[in-house]
Coordinates of N, CA, C and O and ligand atoms in Angstrom, one line a residue:
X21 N 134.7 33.0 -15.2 CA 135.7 32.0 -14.8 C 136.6 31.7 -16.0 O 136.0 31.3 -17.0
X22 N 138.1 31.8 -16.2 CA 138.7 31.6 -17.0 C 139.7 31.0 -16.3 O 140.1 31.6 -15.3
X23 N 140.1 30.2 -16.6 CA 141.5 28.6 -15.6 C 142.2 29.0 -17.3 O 141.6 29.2 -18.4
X24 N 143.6 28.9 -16.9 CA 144.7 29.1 -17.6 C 146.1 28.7 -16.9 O 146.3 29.2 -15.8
X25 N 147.0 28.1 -17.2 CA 148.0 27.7 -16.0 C 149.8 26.9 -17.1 O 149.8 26.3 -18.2
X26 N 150.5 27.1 -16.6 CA 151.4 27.2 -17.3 C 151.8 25.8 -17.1 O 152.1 25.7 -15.9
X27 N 152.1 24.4 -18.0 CA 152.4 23.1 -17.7 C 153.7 22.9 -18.6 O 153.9 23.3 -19.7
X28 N 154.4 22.2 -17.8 CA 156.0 21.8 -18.6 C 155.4 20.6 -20.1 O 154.7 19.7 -19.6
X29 N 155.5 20.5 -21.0 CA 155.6 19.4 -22.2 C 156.6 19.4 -22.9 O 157.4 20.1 -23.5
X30 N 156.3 18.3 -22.8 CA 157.4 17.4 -23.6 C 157.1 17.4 -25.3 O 156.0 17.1 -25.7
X31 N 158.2 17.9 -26.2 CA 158.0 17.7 -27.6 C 158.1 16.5 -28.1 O 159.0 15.7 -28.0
X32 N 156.7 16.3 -28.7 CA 156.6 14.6 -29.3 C 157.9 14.7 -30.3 O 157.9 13.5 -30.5
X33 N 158.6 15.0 -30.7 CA 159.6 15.0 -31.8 C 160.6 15.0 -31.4 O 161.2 14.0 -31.7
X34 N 161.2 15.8 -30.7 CA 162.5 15.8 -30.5 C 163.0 15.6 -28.6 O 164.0 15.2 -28.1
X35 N 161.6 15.9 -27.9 CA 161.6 15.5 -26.4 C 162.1 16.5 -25.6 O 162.5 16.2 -24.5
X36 N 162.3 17.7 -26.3 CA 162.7 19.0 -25.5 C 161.8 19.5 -24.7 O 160.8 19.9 -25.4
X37 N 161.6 19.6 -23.4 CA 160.5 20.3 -22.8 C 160.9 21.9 -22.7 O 162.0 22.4 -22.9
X38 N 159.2 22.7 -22.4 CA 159.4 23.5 -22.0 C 158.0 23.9 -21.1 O 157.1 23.0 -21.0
X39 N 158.0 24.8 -20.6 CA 156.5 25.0 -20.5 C 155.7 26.0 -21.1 O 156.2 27.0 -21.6
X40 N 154.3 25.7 -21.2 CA 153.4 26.2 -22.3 C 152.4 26.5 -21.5 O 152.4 26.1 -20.3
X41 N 151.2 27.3 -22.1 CA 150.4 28.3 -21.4 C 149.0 26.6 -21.6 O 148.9 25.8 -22.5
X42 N 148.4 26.6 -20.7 CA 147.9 26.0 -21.1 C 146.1 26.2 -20.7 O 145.7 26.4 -19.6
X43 N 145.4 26.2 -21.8 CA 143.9 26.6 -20.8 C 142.8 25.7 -20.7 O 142.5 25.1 -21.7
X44 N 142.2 25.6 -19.7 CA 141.4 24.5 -19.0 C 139.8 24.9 -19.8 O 139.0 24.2 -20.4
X45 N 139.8 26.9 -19.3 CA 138.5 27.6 -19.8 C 138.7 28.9 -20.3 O 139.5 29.7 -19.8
X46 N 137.9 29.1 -21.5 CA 138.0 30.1 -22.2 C 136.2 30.9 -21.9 O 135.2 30.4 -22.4
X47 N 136.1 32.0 -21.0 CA 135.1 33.0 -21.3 C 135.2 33.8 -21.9 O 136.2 34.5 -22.1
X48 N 134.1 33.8 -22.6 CA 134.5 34.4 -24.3 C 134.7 36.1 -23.7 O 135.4 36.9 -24.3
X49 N 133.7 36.3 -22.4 CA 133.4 38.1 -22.2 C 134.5 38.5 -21.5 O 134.7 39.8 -21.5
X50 N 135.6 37.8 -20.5 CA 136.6 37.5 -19.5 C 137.9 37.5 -20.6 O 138.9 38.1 -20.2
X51 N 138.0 37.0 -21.5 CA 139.0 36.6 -21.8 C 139.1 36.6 -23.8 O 139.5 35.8 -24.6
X52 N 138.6 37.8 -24.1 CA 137.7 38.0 -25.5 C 139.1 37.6 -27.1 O 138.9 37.3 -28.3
X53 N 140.7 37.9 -26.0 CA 141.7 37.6 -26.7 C 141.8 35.9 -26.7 O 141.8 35.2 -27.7
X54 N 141.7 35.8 -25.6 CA 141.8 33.4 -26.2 C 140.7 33.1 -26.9 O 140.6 32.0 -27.5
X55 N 139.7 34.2 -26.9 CA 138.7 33.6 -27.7 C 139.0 33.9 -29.2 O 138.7 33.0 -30.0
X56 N 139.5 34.9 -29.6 CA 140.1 35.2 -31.0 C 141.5 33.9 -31.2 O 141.8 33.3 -32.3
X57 N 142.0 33.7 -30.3 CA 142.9 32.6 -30.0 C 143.0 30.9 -30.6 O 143.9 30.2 -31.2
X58 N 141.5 30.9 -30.0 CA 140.9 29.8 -30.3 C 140.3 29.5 -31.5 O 140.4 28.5 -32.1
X59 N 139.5 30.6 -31.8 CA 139.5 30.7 -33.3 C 139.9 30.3 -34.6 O 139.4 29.6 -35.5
X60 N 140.9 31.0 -34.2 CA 142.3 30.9 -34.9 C 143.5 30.0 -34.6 O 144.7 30.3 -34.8
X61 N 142.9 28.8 -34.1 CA 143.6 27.3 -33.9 C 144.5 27.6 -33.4 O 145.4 26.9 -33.8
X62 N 145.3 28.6 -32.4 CA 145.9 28.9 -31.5 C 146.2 28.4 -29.9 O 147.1 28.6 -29.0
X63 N 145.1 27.8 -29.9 CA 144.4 27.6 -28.1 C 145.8 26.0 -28.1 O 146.0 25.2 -29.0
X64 N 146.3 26.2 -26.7 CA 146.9 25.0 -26.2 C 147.8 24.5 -27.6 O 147.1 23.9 -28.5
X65 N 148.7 24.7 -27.8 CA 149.5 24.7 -29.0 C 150.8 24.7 -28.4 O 151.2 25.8 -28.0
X66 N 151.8 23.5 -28.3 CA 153.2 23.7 -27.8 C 153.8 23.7 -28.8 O 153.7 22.8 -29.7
X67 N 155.0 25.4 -29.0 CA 156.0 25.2 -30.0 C 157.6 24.9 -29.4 O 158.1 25.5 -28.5
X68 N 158.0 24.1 -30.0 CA 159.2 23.2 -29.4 C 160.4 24.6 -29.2 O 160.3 25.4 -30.1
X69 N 161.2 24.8 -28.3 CA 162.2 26.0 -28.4 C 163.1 25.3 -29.5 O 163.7 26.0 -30.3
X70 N 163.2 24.2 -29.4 CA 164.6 23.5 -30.6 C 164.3 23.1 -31.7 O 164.9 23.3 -32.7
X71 N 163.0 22.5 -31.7 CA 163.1 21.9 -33.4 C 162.0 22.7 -33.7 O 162.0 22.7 -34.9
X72 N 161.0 23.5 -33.3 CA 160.3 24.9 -33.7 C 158.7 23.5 -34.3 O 158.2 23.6 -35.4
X73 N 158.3 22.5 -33.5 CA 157.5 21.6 -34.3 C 156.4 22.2 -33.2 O 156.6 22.4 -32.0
X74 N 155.3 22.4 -34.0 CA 154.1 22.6 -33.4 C 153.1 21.2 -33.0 O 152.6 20.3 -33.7
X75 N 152.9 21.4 -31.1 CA 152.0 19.7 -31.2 C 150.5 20.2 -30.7 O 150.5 21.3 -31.4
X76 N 150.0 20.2 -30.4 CA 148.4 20.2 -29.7 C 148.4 19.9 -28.1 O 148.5 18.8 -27.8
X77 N 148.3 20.5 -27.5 CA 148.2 19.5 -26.1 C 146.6 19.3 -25.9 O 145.7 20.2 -25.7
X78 N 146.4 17.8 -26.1 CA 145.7 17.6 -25.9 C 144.6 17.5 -24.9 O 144.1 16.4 -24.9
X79 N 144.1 18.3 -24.3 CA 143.1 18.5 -22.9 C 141.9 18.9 -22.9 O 141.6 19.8 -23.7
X80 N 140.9 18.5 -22.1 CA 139.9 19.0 -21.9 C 139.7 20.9 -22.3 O 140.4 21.8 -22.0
X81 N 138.8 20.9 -22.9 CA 138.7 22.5 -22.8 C 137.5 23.1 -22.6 O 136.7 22.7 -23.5
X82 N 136.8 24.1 -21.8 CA 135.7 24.4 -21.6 C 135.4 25.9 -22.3 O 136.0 26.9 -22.0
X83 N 134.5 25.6 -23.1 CA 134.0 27.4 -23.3 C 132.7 27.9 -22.9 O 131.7 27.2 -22.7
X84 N 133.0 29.4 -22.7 CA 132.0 29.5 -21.8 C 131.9 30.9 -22.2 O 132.8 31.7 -22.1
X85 N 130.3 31.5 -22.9 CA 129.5 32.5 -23.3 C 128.8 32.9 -22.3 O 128.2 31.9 -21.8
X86 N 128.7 33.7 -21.8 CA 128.0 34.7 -20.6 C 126.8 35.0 -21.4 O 125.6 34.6 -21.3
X87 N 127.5 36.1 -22.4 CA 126.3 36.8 -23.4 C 125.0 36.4 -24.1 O 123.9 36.9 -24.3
X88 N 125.7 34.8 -24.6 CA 124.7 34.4 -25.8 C 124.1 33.4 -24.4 O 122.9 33.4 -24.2
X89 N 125.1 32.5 -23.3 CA 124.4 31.9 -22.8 C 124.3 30.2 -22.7 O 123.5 29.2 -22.4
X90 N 125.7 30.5 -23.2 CA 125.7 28.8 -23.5 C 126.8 28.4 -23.0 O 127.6 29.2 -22.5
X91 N 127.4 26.7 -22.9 CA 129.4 26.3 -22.8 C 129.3 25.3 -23.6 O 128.3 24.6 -23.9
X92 N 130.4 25.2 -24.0 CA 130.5 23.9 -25.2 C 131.7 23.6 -24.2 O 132.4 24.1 -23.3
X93 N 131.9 22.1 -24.9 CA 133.1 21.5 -24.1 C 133.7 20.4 -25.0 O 133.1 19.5 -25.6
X94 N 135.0 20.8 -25.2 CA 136.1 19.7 -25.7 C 136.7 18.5 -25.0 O 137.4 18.5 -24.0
X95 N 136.5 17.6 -25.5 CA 136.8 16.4 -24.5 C 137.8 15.8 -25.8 O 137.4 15.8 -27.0
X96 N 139.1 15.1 -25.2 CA 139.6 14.2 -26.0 C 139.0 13.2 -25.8 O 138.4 12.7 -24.8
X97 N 139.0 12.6 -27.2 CA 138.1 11.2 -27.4 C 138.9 9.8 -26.3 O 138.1 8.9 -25.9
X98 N 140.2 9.8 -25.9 CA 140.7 9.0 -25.5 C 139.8 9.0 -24.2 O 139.6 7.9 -23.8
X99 N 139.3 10.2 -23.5 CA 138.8 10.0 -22.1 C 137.7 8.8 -21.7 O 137.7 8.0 -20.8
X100 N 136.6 9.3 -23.4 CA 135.3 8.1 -24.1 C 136.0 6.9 -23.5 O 135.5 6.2 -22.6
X101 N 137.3 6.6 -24.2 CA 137.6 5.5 -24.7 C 137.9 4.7 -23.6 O 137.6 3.5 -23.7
X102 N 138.7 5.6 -22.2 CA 139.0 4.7 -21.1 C 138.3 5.1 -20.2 O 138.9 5.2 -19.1
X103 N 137.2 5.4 -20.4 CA 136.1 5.4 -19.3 C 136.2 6.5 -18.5 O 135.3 6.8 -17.7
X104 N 137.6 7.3 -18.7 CA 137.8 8.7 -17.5 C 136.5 9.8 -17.3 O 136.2 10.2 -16.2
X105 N 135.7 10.0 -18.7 CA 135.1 10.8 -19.2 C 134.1 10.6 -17.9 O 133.9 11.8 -17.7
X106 N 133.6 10.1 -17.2 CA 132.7 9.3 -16.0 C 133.5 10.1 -14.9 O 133.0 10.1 -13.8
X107 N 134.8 10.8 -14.9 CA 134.8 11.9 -13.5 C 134.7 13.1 -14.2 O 134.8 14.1 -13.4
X108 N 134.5 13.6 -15.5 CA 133.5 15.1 -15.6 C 132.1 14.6 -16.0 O 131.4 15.6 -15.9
X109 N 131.6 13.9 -16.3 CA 130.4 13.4 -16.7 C 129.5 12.3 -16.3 O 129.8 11.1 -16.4
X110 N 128.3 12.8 -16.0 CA 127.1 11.7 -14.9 C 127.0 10.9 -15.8 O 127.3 11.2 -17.0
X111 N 126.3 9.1 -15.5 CA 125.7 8.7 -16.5 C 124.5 9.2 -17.1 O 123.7 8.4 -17.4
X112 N 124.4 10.4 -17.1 CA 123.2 10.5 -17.4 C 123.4 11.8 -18.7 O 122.6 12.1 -19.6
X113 N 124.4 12.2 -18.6 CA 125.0 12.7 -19.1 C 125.2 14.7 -19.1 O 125.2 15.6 -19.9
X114 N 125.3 14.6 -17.5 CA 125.2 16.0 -17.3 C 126.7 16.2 -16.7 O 127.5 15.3 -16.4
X115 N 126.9 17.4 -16.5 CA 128.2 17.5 -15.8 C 128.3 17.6 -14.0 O 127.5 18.2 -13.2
X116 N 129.3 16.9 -13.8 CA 129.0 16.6 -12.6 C 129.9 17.9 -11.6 O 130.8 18.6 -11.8
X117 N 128.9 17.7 -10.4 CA 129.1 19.2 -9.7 C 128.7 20.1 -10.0 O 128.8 21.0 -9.2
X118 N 127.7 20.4 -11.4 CA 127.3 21.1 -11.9 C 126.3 22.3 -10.5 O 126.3 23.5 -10.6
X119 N 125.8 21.5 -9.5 CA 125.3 22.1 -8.6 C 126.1 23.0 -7.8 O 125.4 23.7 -7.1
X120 N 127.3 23.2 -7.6 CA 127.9 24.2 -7.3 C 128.7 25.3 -8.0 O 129.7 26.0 -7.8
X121 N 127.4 25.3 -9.2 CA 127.9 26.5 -10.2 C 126.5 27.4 -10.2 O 125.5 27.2 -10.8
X122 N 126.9 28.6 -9.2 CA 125.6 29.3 -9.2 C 126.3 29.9 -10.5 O 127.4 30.0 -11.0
X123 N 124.6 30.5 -10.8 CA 124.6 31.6 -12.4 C 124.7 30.5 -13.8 O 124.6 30.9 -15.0
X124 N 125.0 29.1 -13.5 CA 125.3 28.1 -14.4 C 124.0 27.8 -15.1 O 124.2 27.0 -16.0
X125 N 123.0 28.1 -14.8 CA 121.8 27.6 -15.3 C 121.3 27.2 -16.4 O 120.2 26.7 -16.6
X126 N 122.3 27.5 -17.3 CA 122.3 26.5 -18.6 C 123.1 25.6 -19.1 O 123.4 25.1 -20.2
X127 N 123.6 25.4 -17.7 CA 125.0 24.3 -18.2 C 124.7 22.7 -18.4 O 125.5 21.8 -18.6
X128 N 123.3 22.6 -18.2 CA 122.5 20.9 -18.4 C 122.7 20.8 -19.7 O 123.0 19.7 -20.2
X129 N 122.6 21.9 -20.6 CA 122.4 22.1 -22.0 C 123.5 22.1 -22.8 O 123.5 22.3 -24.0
X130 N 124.7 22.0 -21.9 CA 126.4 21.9 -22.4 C 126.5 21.3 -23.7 O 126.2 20.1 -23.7
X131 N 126.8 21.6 -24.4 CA 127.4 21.1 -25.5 C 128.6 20.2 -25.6 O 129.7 20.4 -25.0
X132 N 128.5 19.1 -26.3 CA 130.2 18.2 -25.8 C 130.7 18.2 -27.0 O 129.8 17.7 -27.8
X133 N 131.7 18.5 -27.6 CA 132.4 18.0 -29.0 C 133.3 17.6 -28.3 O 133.8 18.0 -27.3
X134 N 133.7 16.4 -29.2 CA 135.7 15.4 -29.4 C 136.3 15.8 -30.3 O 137.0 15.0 -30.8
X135 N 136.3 17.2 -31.2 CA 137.2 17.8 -31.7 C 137.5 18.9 -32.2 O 136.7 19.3 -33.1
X136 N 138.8 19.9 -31.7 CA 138.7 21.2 -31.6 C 138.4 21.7 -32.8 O 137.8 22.8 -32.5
X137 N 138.4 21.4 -34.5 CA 137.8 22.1 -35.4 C 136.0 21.9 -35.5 O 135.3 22.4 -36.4
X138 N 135.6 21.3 -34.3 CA 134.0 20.8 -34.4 C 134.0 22.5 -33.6 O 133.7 23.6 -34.1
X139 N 134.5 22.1 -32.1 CA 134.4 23.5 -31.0 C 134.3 24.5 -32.0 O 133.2 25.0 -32.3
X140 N 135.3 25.0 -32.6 CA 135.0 26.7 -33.5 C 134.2 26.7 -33.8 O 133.5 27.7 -33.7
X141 N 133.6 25.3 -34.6 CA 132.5 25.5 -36.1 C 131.4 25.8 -34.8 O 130.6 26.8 -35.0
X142 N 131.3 25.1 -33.6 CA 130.1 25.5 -33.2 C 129.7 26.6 -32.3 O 128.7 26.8 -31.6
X143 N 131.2 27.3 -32.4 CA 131.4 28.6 -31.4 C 130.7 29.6 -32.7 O 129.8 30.4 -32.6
X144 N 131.4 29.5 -33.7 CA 131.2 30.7 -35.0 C 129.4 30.5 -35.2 O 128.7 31.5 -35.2
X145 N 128.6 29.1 -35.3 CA 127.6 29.2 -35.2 C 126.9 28.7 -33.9 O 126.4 27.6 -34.0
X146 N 126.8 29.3 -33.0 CA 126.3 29.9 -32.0 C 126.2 31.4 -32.2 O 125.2 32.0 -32.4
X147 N 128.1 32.1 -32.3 CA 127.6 33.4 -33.0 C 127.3 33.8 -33.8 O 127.2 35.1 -33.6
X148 N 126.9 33.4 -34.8 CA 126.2 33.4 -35.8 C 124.3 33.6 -36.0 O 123.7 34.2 -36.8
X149 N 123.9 32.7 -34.8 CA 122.8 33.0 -34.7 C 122.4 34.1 -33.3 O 121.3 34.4 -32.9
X150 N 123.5 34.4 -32.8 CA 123.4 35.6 -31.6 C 123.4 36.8 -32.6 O 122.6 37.7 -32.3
X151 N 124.1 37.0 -33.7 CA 124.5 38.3 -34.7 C 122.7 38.4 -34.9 O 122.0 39.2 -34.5
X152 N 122.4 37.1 -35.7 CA 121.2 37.4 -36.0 C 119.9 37.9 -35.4 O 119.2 38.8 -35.9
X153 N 119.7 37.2 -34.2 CA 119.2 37.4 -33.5 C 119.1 39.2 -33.1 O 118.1 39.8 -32.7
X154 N 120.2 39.6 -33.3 CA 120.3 41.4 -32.7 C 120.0 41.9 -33.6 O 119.8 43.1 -33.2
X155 N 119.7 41.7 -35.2 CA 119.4 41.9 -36.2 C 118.0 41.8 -36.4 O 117.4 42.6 -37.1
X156 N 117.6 41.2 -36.1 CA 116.1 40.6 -36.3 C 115.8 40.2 -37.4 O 116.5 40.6 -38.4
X157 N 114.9 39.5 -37.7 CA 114.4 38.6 -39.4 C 114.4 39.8 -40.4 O 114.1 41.0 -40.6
X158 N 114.9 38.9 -41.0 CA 115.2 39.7 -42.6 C 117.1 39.6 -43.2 O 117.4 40.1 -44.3
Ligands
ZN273 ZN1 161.2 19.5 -30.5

């Protein structure tokens, strides 16, 4: 599953819109280029056509490993803050609808970060311990 969709924004700077690629979910095995993307602080990035200023759009982001077996999830902190965060997430703190994700079976175990340099660090170590693992001790 990889959601990607093209949304008009507005340049915080100068207020020029255009539209920009924007992605909801990144499967790292589906989609192995956004994942180098994302990496590489690329992911959801509006550059202005006029004043060339780079902003962030800030959105939800889901990642999602087939291989290793895991998703991590970016949430802007603002969602915390006004309580939205309660239509992707139970109080309980699982994701909701979760039951109509066959093959999802480890998604109780989702990972949540509120900020996209946290997501890499814990995409690189995730892979990091998948490398090893194929390696075996030592
Ligand atoms: Zn601009």
């Amino acid at each position: 599953m990889t959601l990607h969709r093209y949304m008009e924004i507005k340049c915080p700077n100068c207020s020029a819109e255009d539209e920009a690629l924007v992605w909801d979910t990144i499967n790292a095995q589906v989609n192995p280029e956004a994942k180098t993307a994302l990496l590489n602080g690329k992911t959801n990035l509006f550059v202005c056509p006029r004043c060339r200023t780079a902003s962030f759009i800030d959105r939800p982001l889901l990642y999602h490993d087939m291989q290793i077996g895991y998703m991590a999830w970016y949430f802007p902190f603002s969602l915390v803050k006004s309580g939205k965060i309660l239509d992707w997430i139970d109080p309980g703190g699982q994701i909701r609808g979760i039951e109509n994700c066959p093959g999802c079976d480890y998604a109780p175990g989702t990972h949540y970060v509120f900020d996209m340099d946290e997501l890499v660090r814990y995409i690189k170590f995730r892979d990091a311990l998948a490398e090893d693992m194929r390696h075996g001790p030592g």
